[in-house]
Coordinates of C-alpha atoms and ligand atoms in Angstrom, one line a residue:
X42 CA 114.4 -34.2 -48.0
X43 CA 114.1 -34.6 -51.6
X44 CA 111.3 -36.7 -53.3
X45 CA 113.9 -39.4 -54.2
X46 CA 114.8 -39.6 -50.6
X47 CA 111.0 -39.5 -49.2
X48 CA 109.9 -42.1 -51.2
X49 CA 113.2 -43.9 -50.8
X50 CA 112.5 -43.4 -47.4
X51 CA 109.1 -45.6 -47.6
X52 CA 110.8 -48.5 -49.6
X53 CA 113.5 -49.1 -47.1
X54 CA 109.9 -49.3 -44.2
X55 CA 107.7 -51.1 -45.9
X56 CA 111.1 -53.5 -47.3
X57 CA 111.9 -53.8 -44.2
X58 CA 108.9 -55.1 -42.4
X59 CA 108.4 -52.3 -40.1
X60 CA 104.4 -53.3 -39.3
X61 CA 105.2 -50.9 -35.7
X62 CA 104.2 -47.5 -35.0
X63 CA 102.8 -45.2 -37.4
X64 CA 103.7 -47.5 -40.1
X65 CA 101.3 -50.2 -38.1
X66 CA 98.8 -47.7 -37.8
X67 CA 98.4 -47.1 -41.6
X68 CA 98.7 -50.3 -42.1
X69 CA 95.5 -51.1 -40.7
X70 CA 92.9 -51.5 -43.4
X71 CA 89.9 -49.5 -41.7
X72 CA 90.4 -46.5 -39.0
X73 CA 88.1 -43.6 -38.4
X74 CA 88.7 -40.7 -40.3
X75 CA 90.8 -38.4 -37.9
X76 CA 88.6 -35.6 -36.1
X77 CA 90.5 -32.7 -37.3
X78 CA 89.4 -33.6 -40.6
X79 CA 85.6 -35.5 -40.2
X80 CA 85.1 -32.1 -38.8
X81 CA 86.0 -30.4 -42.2
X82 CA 83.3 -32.6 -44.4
X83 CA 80.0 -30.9 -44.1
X84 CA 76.9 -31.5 -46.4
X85 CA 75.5 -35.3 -45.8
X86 CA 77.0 -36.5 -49.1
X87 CA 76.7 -40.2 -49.1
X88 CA 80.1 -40.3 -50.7
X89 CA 82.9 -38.5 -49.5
X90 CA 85.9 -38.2 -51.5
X91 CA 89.3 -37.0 -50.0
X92 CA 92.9 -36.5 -51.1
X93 CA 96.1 -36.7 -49.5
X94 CA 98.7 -35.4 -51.2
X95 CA 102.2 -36.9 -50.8
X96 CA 101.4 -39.4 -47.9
X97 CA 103.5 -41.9 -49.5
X98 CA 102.0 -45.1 -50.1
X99 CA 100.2 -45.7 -47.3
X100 CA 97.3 -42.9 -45.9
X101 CA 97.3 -42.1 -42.3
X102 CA 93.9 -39.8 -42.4
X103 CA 91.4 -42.9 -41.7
X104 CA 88.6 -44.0 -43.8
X105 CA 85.5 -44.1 -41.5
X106 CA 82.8 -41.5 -41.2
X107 CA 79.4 -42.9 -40.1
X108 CA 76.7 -43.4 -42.4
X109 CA 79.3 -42.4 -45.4
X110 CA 81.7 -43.6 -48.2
X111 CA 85.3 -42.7 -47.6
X112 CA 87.2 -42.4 -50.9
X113 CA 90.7 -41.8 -50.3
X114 CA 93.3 -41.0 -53.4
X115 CA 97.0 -40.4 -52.5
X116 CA 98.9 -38.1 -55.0
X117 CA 102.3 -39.2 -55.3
X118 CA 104.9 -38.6 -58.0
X119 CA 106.0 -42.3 -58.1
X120 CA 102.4 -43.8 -57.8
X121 CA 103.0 -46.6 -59.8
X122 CA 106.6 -47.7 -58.4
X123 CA 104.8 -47.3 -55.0
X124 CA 102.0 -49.6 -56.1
X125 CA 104.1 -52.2 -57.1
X126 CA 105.9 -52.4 -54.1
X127 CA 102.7 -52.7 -52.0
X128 CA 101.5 -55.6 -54.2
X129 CA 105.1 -57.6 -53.6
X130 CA 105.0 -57.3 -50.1
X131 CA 101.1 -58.1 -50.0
X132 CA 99.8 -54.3 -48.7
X133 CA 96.7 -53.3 -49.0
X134 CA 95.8 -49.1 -48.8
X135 CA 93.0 -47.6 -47.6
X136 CA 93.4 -45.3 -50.5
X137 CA 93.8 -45.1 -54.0
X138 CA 97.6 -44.1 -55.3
X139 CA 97.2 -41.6 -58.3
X140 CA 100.4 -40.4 -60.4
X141 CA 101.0 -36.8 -60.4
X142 CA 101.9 -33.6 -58.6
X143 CA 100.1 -30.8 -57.0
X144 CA 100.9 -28.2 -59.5
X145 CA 99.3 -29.9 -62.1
X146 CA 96.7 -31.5 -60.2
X147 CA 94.0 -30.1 -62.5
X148 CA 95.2 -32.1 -65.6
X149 CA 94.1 -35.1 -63.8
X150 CA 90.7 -33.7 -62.3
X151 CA 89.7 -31.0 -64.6
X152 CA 86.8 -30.5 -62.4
X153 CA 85.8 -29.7 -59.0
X154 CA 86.3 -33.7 -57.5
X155 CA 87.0 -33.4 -53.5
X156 CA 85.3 -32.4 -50.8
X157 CA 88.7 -32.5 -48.6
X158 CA 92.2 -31.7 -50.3
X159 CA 94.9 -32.4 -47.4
X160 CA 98.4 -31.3 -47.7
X161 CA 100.5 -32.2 -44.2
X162 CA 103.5 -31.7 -45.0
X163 CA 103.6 -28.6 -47.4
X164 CA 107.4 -28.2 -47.6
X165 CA 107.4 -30.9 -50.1
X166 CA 105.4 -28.7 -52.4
X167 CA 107.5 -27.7 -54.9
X168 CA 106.2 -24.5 -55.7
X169 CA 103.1 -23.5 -53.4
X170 CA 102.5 -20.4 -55.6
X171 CA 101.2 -22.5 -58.2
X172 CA 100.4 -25.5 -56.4
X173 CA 98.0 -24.6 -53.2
X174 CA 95.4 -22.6 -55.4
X175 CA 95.9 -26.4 -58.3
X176 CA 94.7 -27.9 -55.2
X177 CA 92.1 -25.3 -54.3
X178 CA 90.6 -26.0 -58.0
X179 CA 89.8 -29.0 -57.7
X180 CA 87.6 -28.5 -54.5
X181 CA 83.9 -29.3 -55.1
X182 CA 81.4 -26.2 -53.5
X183 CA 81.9 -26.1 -50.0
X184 CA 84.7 -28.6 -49.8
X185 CA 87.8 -27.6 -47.6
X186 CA 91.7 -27.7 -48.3
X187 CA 94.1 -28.1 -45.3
X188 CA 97.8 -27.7 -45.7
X189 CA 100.2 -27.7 -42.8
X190 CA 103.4 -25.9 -43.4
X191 CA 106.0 -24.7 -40.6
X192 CA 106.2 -20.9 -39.5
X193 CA 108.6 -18.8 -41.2
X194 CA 110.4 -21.7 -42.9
X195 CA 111.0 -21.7 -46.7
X196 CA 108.4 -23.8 -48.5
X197 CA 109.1 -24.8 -52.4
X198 CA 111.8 -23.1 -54.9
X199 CA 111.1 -20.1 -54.8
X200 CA 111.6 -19.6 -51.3
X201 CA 108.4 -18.9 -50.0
X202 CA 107.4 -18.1 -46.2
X203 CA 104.6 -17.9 -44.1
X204 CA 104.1 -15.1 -41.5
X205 CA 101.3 -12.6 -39.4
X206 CA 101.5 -9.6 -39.9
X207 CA 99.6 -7.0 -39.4
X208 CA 96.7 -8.2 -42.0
X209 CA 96.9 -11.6 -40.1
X210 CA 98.6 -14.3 -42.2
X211 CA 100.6 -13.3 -45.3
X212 CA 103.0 -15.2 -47.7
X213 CA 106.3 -13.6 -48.0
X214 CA 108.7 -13.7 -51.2
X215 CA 111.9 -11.9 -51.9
X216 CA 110.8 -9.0 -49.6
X217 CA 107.2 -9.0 -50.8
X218 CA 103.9 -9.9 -48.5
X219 CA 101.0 -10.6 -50.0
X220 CA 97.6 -11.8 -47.4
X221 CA 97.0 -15.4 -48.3
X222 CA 93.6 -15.2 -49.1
X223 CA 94.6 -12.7 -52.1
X224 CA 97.3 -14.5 -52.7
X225 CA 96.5 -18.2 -53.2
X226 CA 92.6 -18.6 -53.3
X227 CA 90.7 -15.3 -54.9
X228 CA 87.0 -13.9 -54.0
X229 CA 85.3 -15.9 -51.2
X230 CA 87.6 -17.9 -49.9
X231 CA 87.5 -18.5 -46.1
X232 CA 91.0 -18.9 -44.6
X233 CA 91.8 -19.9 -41.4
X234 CA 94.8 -20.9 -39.3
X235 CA 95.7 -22.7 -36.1
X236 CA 98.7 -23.2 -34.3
X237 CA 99.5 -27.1 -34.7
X238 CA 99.7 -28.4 -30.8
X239 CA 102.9 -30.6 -31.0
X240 CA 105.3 -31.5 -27.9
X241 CA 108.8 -30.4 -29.1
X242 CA 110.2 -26.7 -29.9
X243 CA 109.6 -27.1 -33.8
X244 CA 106.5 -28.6 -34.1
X245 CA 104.9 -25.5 -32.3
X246 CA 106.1 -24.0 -34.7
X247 CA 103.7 -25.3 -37.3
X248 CA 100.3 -24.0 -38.4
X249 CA 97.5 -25.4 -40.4
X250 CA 95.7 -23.6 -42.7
X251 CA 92.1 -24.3 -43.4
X252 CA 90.5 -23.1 -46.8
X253 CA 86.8 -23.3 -47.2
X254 CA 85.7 -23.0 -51.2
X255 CA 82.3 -21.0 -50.8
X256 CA 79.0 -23.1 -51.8
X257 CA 75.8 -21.5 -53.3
X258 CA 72.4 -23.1 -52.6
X259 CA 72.2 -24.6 -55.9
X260 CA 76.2 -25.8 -55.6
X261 CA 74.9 -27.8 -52.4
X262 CA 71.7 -28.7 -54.6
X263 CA 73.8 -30.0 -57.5
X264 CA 76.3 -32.1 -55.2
X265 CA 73.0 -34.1 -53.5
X266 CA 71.7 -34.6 -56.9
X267 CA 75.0 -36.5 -58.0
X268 CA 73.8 -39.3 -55.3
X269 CA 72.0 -40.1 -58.9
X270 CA 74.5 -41.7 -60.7
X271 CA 73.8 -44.8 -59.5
X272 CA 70.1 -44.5 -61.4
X273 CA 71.5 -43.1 -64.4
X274 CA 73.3 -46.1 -65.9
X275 CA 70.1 -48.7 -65.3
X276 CA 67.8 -45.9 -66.4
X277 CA 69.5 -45.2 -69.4
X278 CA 70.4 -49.5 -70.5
X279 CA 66.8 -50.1 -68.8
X280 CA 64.9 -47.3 -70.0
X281 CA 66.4 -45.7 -72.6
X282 CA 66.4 -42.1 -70.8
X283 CA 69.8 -40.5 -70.6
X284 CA 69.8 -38.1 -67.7
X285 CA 72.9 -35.6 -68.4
X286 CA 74.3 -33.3 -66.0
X287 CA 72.7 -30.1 -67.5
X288 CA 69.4 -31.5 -66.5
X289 CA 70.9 -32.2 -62.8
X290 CA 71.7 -28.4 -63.1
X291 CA 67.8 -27.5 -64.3
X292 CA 66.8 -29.6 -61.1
X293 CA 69.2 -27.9 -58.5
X294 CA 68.3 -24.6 -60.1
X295 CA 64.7 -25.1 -59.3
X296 CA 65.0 -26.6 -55.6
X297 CA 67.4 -23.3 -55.3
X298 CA 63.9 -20.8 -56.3
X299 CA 62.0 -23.1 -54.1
X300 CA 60.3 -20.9 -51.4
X301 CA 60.6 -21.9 -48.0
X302 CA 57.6 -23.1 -46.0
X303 CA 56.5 -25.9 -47.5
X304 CA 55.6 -29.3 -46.4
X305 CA 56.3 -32.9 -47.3
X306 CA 57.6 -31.9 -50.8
X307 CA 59.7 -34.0 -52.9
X308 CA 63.3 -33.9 -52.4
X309 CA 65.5 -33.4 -55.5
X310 CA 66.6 -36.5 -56.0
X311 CA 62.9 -37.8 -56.3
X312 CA 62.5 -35.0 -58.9
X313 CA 65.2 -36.1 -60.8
X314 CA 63.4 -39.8 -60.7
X315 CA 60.4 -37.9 -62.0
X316 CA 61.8 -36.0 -64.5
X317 CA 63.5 -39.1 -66.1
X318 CA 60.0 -40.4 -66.5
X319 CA 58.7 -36.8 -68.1
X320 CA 61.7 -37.8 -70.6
X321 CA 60.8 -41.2 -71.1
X322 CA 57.5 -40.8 -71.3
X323 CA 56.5 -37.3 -73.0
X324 CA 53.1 -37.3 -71.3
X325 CA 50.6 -34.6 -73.1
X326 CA 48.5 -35.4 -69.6
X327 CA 50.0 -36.1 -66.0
X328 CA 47.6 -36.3 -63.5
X329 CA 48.9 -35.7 -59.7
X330 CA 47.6 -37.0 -56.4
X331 CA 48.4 -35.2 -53.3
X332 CA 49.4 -31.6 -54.0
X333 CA 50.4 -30.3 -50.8
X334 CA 52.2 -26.5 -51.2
X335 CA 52.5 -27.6 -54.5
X336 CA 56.6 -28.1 -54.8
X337 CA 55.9 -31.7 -57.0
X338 CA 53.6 -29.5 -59.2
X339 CA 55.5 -26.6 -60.0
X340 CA 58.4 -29.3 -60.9
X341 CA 56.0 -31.5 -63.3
X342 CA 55.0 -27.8 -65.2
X343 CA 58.2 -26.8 -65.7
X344 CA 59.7 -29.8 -66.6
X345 CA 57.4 -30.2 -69.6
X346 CA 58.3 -26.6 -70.4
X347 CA 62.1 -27.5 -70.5
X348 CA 61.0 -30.9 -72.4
X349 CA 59.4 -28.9 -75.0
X350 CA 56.0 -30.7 -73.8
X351 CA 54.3 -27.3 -73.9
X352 CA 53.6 -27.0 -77.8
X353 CA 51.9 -31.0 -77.7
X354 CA 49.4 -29.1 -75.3
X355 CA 50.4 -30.6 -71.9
X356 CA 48.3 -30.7 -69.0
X357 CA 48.4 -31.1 -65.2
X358 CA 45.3 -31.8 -63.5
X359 CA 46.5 -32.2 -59.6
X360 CA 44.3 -33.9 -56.7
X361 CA 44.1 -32.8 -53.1
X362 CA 42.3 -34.6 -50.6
X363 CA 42.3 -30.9 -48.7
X364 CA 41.8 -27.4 -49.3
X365 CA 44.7 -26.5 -46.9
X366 CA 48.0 -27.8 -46.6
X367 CA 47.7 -30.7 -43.9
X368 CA 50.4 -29.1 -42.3
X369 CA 50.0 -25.1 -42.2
X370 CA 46.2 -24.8 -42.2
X371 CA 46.3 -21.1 -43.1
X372 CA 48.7 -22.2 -46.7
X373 CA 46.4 -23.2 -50.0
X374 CA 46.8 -26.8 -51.4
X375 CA 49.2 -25.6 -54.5
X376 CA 50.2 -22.3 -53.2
X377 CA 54.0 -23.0 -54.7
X378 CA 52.7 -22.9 -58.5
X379 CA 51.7 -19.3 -58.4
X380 CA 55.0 -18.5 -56.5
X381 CA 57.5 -20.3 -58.9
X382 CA 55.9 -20.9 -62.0
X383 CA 52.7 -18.5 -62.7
X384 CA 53.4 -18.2 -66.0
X385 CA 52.3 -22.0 -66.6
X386 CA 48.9 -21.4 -64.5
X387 CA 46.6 -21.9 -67.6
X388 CA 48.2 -25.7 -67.9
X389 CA 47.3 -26.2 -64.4
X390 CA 43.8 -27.8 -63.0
X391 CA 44.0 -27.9 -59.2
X392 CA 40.6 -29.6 -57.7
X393 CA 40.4 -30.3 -54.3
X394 CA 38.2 -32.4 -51.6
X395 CA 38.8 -35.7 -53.8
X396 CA 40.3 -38.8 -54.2
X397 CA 41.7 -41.0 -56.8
X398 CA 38.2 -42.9 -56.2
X399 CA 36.7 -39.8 -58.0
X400 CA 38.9 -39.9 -60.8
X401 CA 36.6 -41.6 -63.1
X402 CA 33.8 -39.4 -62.6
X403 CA 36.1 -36.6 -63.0
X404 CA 37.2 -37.7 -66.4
X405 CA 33.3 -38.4 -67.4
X406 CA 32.5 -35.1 -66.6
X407 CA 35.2 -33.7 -68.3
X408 CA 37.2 -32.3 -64.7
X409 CA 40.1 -34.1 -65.5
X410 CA 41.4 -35.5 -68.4
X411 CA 42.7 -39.0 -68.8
X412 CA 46.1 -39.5 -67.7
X413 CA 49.0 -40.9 -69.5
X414 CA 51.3 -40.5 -66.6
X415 CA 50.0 -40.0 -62.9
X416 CA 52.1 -39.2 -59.8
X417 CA 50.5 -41.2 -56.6
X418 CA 52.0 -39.1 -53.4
X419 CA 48.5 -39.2 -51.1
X420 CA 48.1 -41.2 -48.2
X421 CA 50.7 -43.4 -47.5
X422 CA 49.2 -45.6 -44.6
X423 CA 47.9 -49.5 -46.1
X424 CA 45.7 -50.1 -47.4
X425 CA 45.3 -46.4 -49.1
X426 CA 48.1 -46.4 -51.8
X427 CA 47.1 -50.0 -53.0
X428 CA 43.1 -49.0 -53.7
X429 CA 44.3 -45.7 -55.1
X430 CA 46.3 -47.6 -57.6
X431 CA 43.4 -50.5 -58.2
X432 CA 41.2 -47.1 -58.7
X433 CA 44.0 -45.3 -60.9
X434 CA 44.2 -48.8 -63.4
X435 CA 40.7 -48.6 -64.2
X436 CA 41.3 -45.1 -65.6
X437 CA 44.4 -45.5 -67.6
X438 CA 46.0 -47.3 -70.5
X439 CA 47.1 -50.8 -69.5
X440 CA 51.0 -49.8 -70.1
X441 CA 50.5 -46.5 -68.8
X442 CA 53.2 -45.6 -65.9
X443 CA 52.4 -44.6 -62.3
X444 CA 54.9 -43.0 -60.0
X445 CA 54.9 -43.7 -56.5
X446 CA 56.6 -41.5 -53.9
X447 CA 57.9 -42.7 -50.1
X448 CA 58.7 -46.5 -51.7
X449 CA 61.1 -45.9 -48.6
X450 CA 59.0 -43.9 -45.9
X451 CA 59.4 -46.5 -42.9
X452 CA 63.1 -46.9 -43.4
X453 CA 63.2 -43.1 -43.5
X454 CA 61.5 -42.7 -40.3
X455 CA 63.2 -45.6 -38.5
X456 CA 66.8 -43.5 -39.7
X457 CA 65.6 -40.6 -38.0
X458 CA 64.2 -42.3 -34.8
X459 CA 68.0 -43.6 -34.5
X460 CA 69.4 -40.3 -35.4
X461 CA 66.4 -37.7 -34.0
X462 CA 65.6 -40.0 -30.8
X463 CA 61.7 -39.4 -32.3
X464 CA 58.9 -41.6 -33.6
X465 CA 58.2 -40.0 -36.4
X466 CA 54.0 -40.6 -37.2
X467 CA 54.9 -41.4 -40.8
X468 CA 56.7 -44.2 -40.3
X469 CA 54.4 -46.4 -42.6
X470 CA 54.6 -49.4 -45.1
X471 CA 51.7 -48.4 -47.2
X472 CA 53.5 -47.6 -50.6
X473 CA 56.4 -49.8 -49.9
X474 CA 54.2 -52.7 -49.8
X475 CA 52.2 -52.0 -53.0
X476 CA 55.6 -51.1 -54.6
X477 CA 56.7 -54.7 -53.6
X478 CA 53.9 -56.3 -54.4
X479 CA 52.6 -54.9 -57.4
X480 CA 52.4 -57.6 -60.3
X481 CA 53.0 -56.1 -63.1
X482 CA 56.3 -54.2 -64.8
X483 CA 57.9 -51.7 -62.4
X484 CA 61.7 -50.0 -61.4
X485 CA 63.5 -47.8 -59.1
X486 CA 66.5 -46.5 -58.6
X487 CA 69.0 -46.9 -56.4
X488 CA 70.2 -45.3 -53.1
X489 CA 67.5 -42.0 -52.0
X490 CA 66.0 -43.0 -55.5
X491 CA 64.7 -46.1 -53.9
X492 CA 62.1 -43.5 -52.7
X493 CA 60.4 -43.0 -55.9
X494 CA 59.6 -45.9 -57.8
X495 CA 57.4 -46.4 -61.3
X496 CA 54.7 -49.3 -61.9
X497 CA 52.8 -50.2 -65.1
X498 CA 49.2 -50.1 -64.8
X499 CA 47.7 -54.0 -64.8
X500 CA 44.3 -54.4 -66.4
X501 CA 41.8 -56.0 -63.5
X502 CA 44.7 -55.9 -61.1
X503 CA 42.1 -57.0 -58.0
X504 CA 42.0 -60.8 -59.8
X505 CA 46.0 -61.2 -59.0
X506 CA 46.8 -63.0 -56.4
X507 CA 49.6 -60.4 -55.6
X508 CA 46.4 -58.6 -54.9
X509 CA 45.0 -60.7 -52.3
X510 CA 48.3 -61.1 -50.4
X511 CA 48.8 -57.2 -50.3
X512 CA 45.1 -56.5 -49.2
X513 CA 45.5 -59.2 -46.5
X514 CA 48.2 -57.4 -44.8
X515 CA 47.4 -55.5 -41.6
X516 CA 46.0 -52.1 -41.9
X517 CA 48.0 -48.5 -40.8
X518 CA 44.9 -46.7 -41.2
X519 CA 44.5 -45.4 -37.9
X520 CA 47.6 -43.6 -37.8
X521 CA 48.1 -40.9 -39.7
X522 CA 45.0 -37.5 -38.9
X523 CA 44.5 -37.2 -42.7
X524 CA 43.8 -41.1 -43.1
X525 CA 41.0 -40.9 -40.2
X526 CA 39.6 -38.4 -42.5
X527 CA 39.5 -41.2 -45.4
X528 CA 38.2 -44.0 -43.2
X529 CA 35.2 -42.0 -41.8
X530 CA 34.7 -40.8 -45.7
X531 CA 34.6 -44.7 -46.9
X532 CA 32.3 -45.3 -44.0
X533 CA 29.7 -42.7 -45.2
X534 CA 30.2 -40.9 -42.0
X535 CA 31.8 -37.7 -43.3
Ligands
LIG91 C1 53.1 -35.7 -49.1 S1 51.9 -34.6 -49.5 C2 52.2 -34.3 -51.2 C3 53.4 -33.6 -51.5 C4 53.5 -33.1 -53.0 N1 53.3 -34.2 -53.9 C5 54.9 -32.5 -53.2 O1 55.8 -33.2 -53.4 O2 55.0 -31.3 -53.1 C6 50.5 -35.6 -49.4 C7 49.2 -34.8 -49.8 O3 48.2 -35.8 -50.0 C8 47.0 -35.3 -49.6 N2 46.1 -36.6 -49.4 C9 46.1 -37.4 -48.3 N3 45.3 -38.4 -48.6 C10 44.8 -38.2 -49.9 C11 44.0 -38.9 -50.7 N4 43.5 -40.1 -50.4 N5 43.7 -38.4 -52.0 C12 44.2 -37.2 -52.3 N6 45.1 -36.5 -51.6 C13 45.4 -37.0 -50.3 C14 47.3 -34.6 -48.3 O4 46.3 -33.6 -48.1 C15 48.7 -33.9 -48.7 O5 48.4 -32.7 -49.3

């Protein structure tokens, strides 16, 4: 069948009303992606984008996977002709139809854009030599191609065949055999066939191929940090901070160094958050409160190091409640600094067994100095992460910024007590609710950036009556270990 005829093919279908069968299947406007391809997506992208190449106007490969965004584009030759005709008969796709053919595939993504490239009917290719590594391109890290093609047939001009031989599968041309692997995809390439299941004589005679592009740490970093877009464009129209992909790259290259082992860090997509306020900002001081291993702080020192921070003198004074880290007693608060970034040690003051409550005696006796940006991540039960701010605004300029982290923490936990079947002990509203009610200027982002948020400090914030209404909501003091710890502290009996 030629192209003419295959897309002549869907005219005279969708002309002629056929809504049965597999035409009624496609038809319908939502269907779960199909197993043999949900079980190719890996990573927990919230956006998952596939495409189908030559499926004719109307996708068959289902647009569901739970708890993601399905984007579906359909190469075809005669997009536009094929779009037209689904708008006069009143069709809606599930996909989105995109001009163009396989070979040249990388003239309309020049860069790594799918996660799933599927090809189910490879002997429409035209020429698979040039064609199936086009499509392997333009697979993001980690993303897999699959491409069905009958056994021993001729695909494309020139005549091309697949067959095993010895070396497993090979591609066979004018007498030559060449493995696929070394053939189509290069260096690291995982290639894997099965034997399509089909009822008749010649459809057991079809094999899918299954090409997984290989994935680095930092590839998987970078593809969770593009969840970001969605702050970029209010950050930058809000804010005036333009985030640009080679500082998405500095943040995936540090969570890649990031040792293992440590506990309740910040997740890259907060640090990008943070990182957009080092830009915004250019602090000369940042003061941190709750240090943990130390991930947060080894991102705030090299950050100003890559913001050319460093020659205005910057400073990091960090907080810790504890010596240890609350959740490996034999790690020290901050270890991650000396492991990732020792070279920044001397901009570094680590003090530990206090509070933001101790913050202004710390600044009066010249411990800390006086912030111009702080990072709030300490106890997160109510009422703790509203007095630390109260005690933070006394300290800093009125239009100073704070940064909060876990804005989302009890919609975190109640995700994975669906998913984990667990109630998590950090399911708390503490910094959500003095995120929401805070009175003064503040932003987040969107999506996982709703987890990091920023609020201006408010002169005599206690006299709002924002204030009064957060305060006079009910306590989660009792349920975290290290808040016990502050309650027996505030009632003199530690
Ligand atoms: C979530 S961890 C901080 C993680 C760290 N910011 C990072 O991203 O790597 C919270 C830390 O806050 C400390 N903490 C708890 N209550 C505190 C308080 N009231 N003041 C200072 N630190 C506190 C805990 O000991 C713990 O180390």
């Amino acid at each position: 069948m030629t192209t003419d005829e295959r897309i002549g093919w869907w005219i005279n279908q969708i002309r002629a009303g056929n809504r049965d069968g597999e035409i009624g299947e496609r038809l319908k406007p939502a269907a779960d992606l199909q197993p043999e391809f949900a079980r190719l997506v890996i990573g927990d992208w919230p956006v998952v984008d596939i495409l189908d190449i030559q499926c004719g106007p109307l996708t068959s490969l289902g647009n569901r996977l739970p708890g993601r965004k399905v984007r579906i584009r359909q190469l075809e030759p005669e997009a536009e002709r094929l779009e037209r005709l689904l708008s006069d008969c009143g069709i809606g796709s599930r996909g989105d139809l995109v001009a163009g053919s396989p070979e040249t595939v990388q003239e309309i993504w020049p860069a790594p854009s799918f996660d799933l490239v599927v090809c189910r009917q490879a002997k429409w290719l035209a020429d698979p030599a040039a064609s199936l590594p086009a499509l392997y391109a333009i697979l993001r890290p980690g993303g897999a191609l699959s491409v069905t093609v009958s056994f021993e047939t001729a695909i494309g001009r020139p005549a091309w065949s697949l067959r095993i031989g010895a070396g497993g599968l090979s591609l066979c041309s004018d007498g030559e055999e060449r493995p696929l692997g070394e053939a189509f995809f290069g260096d690291g390439a995982v290639v894997s066939w099965r034997a399509t299941s089909g009822g008749d004589a010649a459809a057991a005679a079809w094999v899918t191929l299954e090409v997984r592009k290989p994935a680095s740490r930092k590839d998987t970093l970078r593809r969770q940090l593009e969840d970001f877009s969605g702050t970029v464009a209010p950050l930058r129209t809000l804010h005036g901070v333009a985030i640009e992909g080679e500082d998405l790259d500095f943040i995936a290259d540090f969570f890649a160094r990031k040792p293992d082992g440590t506990a309740g860090s910040i997740l890259p997509n907060d640090a990008a958050f943070l990182y957009a306020w080092m830009k915004k900002t250019r602090p000369k001081c940042v003061l941190e409160i709750g240090v943990s291993s130390g991930v947060s702080s080894a991102f705030f020192l090299e950050s100003a190091e890559r913001l050319g921070l460093l020659e205005h003198g910057f400073r990091l004074d960090s907080i810790d409640l504890l010596e240890h880290v609350y959740a490996a007693p034999d790690d020290k608060v901050g270890w991650v600094v000396e492991a990732m970034a020792g070279r920044l040690a001397s901009r570094f003051n680590l003090l530990t067994g206090v509070t933001a409550f101790d913050v202004d005696r710390l600044i009066g006796e010249g411990k800390v100095h006086r912030p111009d940006l702080v990072f709030l991540d300490a106890e997160h039960a109510h009422p703790f992460p509203a007095l630390d701010l109260a005690a933070l605004c006394k300290v800093m300029e009125p239009d100073a910024w704070i940064l909060l982290h876990d804005i989302c923490l009890f919609e975190r936990a109640l995700r994975d007590s669906y998913r984990l079947k667990i109630r998590p002990d950090w399911m708390l509203r503490g910094v959500e609710w003095a995120f929401e009610f805070w009175p003064g200027e503040k932003f987040r982002g969107a999506g996982e950036h709703a987890n990091v948020g920023a609020v201006r400090a408010v002169a005599n914030v206690e006299a709002t009556p924002a204030w009064r209404a957060l305060t006079a909501l009910p306590g989660e003091r009792s349920l975290t270990p290290e808040a016990a710890v502050l309650l027996a502290r505030l009632e003199g009996t530690a």
